[in-house]
PDB file of C-alpha atoms in Angstrom:
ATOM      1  CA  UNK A 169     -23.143 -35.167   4.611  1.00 49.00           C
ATOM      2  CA  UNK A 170     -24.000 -36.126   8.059  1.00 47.00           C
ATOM      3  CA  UNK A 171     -23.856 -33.499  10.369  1.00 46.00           C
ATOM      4  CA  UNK A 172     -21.918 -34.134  14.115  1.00 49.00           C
ATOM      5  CA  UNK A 173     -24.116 -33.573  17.072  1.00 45.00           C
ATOM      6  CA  UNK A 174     -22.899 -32.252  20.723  1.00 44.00           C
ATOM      7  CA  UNK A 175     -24.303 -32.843  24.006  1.00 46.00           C
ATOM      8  CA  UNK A 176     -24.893 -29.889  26.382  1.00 42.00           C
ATOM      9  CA  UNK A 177     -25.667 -29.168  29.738  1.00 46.00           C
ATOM     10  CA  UNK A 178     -28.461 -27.539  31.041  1.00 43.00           C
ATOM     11  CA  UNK A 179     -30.629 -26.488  34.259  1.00 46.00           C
ATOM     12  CA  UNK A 180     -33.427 -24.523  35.427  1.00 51.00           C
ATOM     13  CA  UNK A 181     -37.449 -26.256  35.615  1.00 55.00           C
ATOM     14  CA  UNK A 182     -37.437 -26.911  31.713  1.00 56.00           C
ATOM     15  CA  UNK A 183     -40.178 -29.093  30.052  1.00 57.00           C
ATOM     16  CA  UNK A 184     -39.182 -32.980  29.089  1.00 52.00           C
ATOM     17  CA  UNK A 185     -39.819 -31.618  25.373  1.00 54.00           C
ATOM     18  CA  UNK A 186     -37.353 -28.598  25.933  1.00 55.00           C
ATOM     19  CA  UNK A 187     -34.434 -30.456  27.336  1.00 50.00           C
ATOM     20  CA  UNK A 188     -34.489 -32.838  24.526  1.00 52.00           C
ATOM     21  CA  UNK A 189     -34.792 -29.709  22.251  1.00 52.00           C
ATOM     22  CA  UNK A 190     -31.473 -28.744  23.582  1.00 51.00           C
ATOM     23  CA  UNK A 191     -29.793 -31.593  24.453  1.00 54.00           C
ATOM     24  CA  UNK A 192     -28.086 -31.760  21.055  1.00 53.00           C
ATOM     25  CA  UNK A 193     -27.682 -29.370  18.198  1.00 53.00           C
ATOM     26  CA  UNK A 194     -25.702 -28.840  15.021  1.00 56.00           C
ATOM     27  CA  UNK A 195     -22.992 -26.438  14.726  1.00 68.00           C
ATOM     28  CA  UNK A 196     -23.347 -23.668  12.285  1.00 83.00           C
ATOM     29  CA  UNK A 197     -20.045 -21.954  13.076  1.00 92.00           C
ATOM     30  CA  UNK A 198     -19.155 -19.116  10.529  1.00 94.00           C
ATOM     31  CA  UNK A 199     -16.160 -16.804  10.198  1.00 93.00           C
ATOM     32  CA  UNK A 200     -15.164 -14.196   7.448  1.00 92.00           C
ATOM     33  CA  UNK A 201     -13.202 -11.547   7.055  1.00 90.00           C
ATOM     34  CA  UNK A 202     -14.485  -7.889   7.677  1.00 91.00           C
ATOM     35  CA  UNK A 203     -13.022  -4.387   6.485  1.00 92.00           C
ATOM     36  CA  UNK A 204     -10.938  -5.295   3.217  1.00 92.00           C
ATOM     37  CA  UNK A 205      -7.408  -3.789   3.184  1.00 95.00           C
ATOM     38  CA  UNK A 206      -6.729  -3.768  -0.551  1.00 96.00           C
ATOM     39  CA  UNK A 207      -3.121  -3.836  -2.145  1.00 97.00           C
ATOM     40  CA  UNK A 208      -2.748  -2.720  -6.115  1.00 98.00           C
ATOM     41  CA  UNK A 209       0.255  -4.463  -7.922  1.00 98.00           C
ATOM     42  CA  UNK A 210       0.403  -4.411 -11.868  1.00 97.00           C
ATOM     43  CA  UNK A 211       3.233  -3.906 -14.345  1.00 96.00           C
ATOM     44  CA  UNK A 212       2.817  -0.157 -15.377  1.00 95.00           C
ATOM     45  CA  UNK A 213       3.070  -1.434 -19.035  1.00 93.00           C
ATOM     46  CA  UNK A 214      -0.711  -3.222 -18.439  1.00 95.00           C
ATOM     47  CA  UNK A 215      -2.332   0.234 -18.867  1.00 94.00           C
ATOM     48  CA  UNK A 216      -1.397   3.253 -21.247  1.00 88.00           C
ATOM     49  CA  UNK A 217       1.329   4.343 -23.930  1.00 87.00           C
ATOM     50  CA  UNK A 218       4.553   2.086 -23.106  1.00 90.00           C
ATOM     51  CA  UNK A 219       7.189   3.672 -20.307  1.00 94.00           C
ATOM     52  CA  UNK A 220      10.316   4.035 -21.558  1.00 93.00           C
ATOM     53  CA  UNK A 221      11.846   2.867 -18.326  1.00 93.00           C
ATOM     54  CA  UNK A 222      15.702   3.646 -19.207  1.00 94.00           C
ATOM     55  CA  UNK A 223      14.986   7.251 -20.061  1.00 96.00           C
ATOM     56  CA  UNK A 224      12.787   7.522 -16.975  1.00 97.00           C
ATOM     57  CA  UNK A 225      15.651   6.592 -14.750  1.00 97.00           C
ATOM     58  CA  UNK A 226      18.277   8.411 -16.436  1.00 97.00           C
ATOM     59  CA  UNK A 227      15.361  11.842 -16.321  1.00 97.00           C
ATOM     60  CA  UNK A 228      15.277  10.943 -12.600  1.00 98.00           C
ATOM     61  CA  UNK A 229      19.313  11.163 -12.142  1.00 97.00           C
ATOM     62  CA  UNK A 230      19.105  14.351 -13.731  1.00 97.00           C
ATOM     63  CA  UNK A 231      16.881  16.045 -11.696  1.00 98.00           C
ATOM     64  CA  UNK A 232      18.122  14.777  -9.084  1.00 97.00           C
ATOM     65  CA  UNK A 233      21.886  16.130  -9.733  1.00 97.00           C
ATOM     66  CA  UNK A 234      20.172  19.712 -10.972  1.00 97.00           C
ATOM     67  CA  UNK A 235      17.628  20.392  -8.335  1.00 97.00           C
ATOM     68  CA  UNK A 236      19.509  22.474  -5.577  1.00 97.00           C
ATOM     69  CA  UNK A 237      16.312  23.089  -3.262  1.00 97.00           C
ATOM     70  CA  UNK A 238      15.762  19.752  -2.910  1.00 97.00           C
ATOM     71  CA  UNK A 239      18.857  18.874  -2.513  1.00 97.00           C
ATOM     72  CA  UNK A 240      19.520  21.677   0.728  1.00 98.00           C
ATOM     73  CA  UNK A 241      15.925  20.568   1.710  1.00 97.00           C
ATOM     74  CA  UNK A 242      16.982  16.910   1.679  1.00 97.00           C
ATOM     75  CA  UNK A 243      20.509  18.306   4.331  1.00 96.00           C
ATOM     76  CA  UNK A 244      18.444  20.318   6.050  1.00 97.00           C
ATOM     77  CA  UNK A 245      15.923  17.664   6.925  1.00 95.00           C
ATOM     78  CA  UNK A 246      18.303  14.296   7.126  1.00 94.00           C
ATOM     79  CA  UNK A 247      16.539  12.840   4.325  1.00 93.00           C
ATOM     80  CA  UNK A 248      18.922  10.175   3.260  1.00 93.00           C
ATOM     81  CA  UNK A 249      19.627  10.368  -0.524  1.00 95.00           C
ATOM     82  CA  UNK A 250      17.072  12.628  -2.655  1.00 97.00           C
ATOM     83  CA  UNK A 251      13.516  13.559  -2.810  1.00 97.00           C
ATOM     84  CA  UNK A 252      11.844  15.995  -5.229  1.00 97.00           C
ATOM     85  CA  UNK A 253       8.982  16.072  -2.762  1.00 96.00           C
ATOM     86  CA  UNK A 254       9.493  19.600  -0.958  1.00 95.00           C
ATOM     87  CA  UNK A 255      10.870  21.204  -4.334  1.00 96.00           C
ATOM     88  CA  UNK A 256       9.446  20.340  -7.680  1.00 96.00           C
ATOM     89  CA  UNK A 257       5.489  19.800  -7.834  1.00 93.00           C
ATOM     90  CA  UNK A 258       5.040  20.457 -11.531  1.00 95.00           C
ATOM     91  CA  UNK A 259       7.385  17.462 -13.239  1.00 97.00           C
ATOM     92  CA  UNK A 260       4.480  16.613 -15.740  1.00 96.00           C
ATOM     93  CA  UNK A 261       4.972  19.897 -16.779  1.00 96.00           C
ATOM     94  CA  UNK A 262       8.919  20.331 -16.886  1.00 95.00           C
ATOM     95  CA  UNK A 263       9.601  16.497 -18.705  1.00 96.00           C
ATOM     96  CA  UNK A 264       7.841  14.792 -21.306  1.00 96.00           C
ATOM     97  CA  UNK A 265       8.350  11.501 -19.659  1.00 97.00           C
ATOM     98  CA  UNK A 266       6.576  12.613 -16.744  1.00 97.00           C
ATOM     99  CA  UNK A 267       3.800  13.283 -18.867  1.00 97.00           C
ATOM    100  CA  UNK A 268       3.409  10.075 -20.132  1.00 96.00           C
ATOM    101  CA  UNK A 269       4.083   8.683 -16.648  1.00 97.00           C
ATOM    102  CA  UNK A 270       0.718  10.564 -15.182  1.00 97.00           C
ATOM    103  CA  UNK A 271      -1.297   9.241 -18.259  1.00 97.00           C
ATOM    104  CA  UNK A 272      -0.320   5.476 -17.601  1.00 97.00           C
ATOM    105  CA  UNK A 273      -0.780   6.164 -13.812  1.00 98.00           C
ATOM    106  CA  UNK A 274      -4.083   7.652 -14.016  1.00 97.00           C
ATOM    107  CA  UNK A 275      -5.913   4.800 -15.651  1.00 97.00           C
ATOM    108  CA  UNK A 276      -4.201   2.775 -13.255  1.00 97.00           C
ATOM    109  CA  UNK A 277      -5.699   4.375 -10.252  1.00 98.00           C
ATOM    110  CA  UNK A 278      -8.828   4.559 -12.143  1.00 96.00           C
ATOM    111  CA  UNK A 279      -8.570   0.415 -12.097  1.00 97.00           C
ATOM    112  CA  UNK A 280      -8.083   0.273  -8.612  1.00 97.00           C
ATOM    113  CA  UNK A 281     -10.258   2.683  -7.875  1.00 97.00           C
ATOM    114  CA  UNK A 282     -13.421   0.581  -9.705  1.00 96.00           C
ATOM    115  CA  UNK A 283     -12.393  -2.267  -7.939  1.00 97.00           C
ATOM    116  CA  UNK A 284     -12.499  -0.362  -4.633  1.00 97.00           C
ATOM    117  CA  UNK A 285     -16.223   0.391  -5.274  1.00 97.00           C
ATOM    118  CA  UNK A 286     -16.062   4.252  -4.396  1.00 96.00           C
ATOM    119  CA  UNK A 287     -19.136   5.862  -5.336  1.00 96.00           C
ATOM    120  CA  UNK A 288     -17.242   8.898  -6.944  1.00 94.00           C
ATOM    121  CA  UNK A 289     -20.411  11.041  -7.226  1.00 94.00           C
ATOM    122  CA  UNK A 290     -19.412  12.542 -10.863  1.00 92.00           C
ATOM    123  CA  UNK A 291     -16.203  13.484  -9.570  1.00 93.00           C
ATOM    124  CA  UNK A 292     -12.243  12.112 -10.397  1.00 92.00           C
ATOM    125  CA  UNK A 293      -9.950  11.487  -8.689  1.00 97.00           C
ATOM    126  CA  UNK A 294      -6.768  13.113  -9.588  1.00 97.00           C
ATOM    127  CA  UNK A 295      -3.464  13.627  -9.507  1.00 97.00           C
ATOM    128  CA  UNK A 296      -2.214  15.598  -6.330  1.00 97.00           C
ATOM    129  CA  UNK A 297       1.239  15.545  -6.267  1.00 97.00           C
ATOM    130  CA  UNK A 298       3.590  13.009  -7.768  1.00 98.00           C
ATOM    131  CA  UNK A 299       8.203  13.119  -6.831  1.00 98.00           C
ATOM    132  CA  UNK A 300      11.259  11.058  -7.117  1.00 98.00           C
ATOM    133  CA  UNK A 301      12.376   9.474  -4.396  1.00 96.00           C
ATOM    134  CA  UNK A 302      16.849   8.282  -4.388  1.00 96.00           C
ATOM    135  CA  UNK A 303      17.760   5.908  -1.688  1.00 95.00           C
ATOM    136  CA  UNK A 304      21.021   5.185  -1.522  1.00 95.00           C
ATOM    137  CA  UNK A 305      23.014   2.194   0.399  1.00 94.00           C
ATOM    138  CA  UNK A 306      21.894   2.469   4.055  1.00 94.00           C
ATOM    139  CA  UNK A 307      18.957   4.466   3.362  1.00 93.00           C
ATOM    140  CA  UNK A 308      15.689   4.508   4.863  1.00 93.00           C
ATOM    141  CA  UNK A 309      11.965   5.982   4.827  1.00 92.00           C
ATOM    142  CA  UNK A 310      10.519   6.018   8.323  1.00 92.00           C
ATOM    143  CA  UNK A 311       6.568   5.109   9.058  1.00 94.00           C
ATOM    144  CA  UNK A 312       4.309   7.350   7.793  1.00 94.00           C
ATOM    145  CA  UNK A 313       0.658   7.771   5.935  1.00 95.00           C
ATOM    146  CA  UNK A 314      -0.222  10.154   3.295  1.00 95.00           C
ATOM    147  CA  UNK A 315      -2.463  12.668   4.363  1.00 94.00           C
ATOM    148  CA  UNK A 316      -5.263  14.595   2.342  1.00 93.00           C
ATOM    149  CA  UNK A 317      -5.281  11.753   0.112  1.00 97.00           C
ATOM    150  CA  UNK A 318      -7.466   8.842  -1.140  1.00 98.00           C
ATOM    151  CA  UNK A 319      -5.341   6.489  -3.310  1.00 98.00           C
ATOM    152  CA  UNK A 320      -1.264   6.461  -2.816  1.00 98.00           C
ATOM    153  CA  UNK A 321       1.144   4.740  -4.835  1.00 98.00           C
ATOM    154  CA  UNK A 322       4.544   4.279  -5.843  1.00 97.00           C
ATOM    155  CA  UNK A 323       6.210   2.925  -9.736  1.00 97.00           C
ATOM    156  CA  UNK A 324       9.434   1.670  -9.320  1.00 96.00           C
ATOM    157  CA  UNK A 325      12.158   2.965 -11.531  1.00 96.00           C
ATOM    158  CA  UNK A 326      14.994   0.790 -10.734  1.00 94.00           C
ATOM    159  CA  UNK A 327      15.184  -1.995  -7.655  1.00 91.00           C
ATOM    160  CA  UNK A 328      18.250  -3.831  -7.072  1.00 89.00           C
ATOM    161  CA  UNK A 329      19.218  -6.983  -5.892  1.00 85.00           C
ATOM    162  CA  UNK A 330      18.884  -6.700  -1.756  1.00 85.00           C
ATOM    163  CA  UNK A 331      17.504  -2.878  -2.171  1.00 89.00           C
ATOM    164  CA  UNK A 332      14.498  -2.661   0.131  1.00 82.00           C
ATOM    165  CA  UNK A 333      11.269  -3.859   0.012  1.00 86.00           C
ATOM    166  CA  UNK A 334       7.789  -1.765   0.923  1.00 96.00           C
ATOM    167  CA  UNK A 335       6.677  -2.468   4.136  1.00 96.00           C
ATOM    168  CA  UNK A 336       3.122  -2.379   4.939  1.00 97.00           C
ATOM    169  CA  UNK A 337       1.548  -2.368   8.620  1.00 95.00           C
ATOM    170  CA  UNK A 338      -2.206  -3.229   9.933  1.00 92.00           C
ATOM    171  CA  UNK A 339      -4.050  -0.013  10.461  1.00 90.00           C
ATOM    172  CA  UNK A 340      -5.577  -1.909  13.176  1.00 86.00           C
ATOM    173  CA  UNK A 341      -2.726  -2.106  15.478  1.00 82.00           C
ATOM    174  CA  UNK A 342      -2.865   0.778  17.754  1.00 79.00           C
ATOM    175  CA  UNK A 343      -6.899  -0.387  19.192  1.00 81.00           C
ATOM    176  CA  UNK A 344      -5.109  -4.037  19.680  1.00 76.00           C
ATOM    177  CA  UNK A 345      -4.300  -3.234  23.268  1.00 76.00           C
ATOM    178  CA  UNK A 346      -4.488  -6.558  24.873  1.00 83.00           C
ATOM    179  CA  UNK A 347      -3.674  -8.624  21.990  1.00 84.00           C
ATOM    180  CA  UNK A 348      -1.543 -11.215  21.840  1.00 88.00           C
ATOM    181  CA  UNK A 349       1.061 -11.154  19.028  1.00 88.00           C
ATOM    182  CA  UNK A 350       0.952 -13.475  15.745  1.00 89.00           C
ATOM    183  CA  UNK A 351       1.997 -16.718  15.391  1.00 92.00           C
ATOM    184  CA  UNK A 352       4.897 -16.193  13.166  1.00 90.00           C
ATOM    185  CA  UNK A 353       3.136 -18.468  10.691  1.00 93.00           C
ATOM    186  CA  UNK A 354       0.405 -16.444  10.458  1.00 94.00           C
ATOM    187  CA  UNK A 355      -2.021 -16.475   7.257  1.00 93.00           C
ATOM    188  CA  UNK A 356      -1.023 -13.329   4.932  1.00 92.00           C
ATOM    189  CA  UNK A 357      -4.169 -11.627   6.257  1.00 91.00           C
ATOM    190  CA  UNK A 358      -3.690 -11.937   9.680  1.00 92.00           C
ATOM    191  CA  UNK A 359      -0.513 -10.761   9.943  1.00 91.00           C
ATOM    192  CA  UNK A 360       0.806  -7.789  11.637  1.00 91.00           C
ATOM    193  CA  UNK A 361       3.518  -6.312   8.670  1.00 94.00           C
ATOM    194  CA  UNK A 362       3.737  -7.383   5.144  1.00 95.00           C
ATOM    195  CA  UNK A 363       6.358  -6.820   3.235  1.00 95.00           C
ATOM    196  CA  UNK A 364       5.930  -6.719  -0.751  1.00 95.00           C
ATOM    197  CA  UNK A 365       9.134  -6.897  -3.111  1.00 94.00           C
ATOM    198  CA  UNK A 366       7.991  -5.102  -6.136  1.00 94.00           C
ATOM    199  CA  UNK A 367      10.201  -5.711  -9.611  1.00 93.00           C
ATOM    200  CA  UNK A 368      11.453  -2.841 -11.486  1.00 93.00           C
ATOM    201  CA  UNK A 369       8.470  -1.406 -14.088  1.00 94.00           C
ATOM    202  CA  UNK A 370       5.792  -2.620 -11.013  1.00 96.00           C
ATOM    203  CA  UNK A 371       3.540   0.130  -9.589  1.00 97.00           C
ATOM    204  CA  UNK A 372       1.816  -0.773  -6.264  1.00 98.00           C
ATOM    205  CA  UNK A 373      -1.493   1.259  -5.162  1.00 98.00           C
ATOM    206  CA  UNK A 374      -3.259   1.259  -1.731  1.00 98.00           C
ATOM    207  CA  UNK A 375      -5.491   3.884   0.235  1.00 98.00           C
ATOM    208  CA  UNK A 376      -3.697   6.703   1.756  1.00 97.00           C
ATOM    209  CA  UNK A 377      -4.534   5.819   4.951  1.00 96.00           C
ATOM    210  CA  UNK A 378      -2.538   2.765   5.360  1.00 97.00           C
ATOM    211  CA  UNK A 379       0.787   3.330   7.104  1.00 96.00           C
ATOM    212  CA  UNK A 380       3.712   2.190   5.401  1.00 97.00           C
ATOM    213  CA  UNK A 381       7.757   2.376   5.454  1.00 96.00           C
ATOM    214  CA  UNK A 382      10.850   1.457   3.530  1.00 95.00           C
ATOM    215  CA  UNK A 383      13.669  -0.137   5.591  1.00 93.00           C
ATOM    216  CA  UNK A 384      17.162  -0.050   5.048  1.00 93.00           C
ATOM    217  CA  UNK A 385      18.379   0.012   1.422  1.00 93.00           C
ATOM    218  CA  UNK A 386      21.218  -2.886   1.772  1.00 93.00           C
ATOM    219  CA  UNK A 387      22.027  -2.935  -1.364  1.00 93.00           C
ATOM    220  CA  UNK A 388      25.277  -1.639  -3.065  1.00 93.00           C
ATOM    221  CA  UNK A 389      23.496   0.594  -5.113  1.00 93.00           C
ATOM    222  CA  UNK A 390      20.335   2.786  -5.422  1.00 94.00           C
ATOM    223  CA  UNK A 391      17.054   2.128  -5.469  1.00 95.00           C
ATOM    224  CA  UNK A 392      14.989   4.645  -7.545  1.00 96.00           C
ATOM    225  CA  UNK A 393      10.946   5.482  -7.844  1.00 97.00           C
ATOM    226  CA  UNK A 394       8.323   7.703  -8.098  1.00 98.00           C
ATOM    227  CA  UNK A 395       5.502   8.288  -5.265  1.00 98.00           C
ATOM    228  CA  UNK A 396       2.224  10.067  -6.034  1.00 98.00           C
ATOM    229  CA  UNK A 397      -0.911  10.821  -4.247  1.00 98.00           C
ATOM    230  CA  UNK A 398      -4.288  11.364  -6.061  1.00 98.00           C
ATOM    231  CA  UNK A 399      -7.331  13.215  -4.282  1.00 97.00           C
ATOM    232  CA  UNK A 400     -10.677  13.308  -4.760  1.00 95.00           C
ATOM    233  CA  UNK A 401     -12.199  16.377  -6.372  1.00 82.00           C
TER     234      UNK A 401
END
């Protein structure tokens, strides 16, 4: 391959031999990206004993229709539809199905978790806290990062047609001051927001740091899943 040459300018008392040196040269331009952002996505039937994904949902409803704290705590707070988080932290405990739920999730976060290259240090990571989340028609989850965490995630027990998708921002954007926005064409890794539209039976896993949100449910029905957060420790 022949490589293009460019003239360029130049001034001062240089030597014959110098400003030949420099009148041309060959580009060795190089750009790659820096600072990985990485985003988990499997089928929570690729690792561990089979979900029974019907009996999960219908476990979910359950709770959901016998768990009064959360339910007052869900009022008091204006969290649209239902969320376990503030009211049940044992359900690995309480349901069977939970149980095996933890089991397939922790040797999923033990995938990601190799392929995030954490030097552990003879410690696990594991399981922190893990709820239900019910979003009904209209519904929404604000901004928000998961603190006191390493690895975040979310299985998705049931996703209708038009029910949200996750929304995932750039950690970067509050230092981008004088930036100009994206082209709205943007390659996948430059962009600003992604938004991933996980199937029903997907689990997604990222680092707790990255901020994330779940717009409007649109759909005519609800969309059901289960968060968790796992620590190090």
């Amino acid at each position: 391959m022949i490589s293009k040459t460019y003239p360029i300018r130049t001034c001062g008392n240089l030597s014959l031999a110098q400003h030949h040196a420099l009148r041309y040269y060959s580009p060795m331009s190089q750009i790659e990206s820096l600072f990985a952002t990485r985003l988990y996505r499997a089928a929570l039937s690729e690792q561990g004993k089979p979900i029974d994904t019907p009996e999960l949902e219908a476990t979910c409803l359950s709770i959901a229709d016998d768990d009064e704290a959360g339910q007052v705590w869900c009022e008091e707070n204006d969290f649209p539809g239902y969320t376990s988080y503030a009211s049940l932290d044992d359900l690995a405990w309480r349901f069977p199905i939970f149980k095996d739920l933890v089991e397939t999730l922790d040797k999923h976060v033990a995938a990601f978790a190799d392929d995030l290259e954490f030097n552990l240090d003879g410690k696990e990571l594991k399981l922190d806290s893990i709820w239900i989340n019910i979003l009904p028609t209209g519904g929404i989850h604000t901004s928000h990062i998961h603190p006191h965490s390493v690895i975040s995630g979310t299985t998705y027990v049931s996703r209708p047609k038009d029910a949200s998708a996750i929304k995932f921002e750039d950690p970067r954007s509050q230092m981008m001051m004088a930036s100009p926005i994206r082209k709205a064409d943007a390659r996948k890794e430059l962009r600003s927001f992604i938004y991933v539209e996980p199937d029903a039976g997907d689990v997604l896993l990222w680092e707790s740091w990255l901020r994330h949100e779940v717009p409007m449910n649109m759909s005519d029905e609800e969309r059901i899943s289960v968060s968790f957060n796992y620590a190090w420790g």
